[in-house]
Short mmCIF file of C-alpha atoms and ligand atoms in Angstrom, two decimals:
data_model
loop_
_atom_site.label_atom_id
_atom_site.label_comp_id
_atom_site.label_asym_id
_atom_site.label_seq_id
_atom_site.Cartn_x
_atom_site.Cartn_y
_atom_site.Cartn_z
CA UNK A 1 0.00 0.00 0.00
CA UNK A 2 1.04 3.42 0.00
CA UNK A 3 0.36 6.16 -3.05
CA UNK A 4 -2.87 4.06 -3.69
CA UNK A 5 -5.53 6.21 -3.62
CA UNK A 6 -9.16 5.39 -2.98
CA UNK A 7 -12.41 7.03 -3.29
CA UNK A 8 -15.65 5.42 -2.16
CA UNK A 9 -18.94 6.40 -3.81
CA UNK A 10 -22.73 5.44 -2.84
CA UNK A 11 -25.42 4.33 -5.91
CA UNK A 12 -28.38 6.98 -4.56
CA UNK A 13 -30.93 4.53 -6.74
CA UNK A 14 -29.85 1.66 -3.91
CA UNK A 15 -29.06 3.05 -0.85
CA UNK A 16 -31.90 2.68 1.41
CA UNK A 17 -31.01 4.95 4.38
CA UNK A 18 -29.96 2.48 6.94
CA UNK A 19 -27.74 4.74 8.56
CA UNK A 20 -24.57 1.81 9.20
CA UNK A 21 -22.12 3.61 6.91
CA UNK A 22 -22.25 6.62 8.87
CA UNK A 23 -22.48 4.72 11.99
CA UNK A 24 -19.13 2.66 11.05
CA UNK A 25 -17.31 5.47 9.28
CA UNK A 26 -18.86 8.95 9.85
CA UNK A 27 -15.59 10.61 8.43
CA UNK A 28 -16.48 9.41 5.43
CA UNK A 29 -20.49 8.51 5.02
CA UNK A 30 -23.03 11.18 6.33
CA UNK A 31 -26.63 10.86 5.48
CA UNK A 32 -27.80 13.62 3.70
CA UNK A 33 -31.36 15.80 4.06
CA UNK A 34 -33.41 12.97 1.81
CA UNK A 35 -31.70 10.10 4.04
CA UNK A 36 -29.86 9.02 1.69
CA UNK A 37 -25.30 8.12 2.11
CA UNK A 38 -23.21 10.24 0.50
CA UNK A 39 -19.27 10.70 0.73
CA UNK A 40 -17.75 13.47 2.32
CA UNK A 41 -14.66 13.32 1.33
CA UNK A 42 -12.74 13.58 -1.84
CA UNK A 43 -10.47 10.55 -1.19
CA UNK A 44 -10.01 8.41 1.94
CA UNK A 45 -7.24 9.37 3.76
CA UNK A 46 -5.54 6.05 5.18
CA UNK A 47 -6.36 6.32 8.46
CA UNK A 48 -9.52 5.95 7.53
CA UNK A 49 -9.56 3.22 4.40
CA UNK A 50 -10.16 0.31 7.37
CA UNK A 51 -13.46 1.29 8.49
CA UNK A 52 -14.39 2.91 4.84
CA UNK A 53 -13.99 -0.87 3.74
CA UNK A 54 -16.25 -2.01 7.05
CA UNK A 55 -19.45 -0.01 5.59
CA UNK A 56 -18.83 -1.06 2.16
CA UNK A 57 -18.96 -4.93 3.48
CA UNK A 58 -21.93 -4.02 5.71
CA UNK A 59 -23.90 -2.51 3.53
CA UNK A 60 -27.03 -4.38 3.64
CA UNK A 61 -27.99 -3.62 -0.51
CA UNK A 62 -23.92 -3.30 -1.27
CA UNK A 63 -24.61 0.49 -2.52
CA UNK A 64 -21.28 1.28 -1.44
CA UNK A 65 -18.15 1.26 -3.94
CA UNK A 66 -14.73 1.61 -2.61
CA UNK A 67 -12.32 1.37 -5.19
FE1 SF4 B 101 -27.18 3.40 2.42
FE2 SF4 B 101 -25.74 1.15 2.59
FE3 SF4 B 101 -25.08 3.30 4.03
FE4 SF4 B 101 -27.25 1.90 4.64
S1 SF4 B 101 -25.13 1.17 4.75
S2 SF4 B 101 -27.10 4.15 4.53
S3 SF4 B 101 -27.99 1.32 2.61
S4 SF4 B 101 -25.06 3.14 1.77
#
């Protein structure tokens, strides 16, 4: 690793509002005023690619994409 960057993004037409992104990584998923995730940052620092991964595996209708 190292100089890899990543970027996570949430599909709006899946996401159903569940709220466990934010609740695993809320420096990177925050719901937004229609309950829906979005990212809030441009790319995920590395402190913070562990848990980013977390909400993409817990994501109950796998809206999340970290790549
Ligand atoms: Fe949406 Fe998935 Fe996050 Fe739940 S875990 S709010 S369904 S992106």
């Amino acid at each position: 690793m190292g100089g890899f960057e990543m970027k996570a993004s949430v599909d709006r037409d899946i996401c159903i509002g569940c709220g466990l992104c934010e609740i695993t990584c809320p420096e990177v998923f925050e719901l937004d005023d229609e309950m829906i995730s979005t990212v809030i940052v441009d790319e995920i620092p590395e402190d913070l690619e562990e848990c980013a991964e977390e909400a993409e595996e817990e994501c109950p209708v796998t809206a999340i994409t970290i790549d």
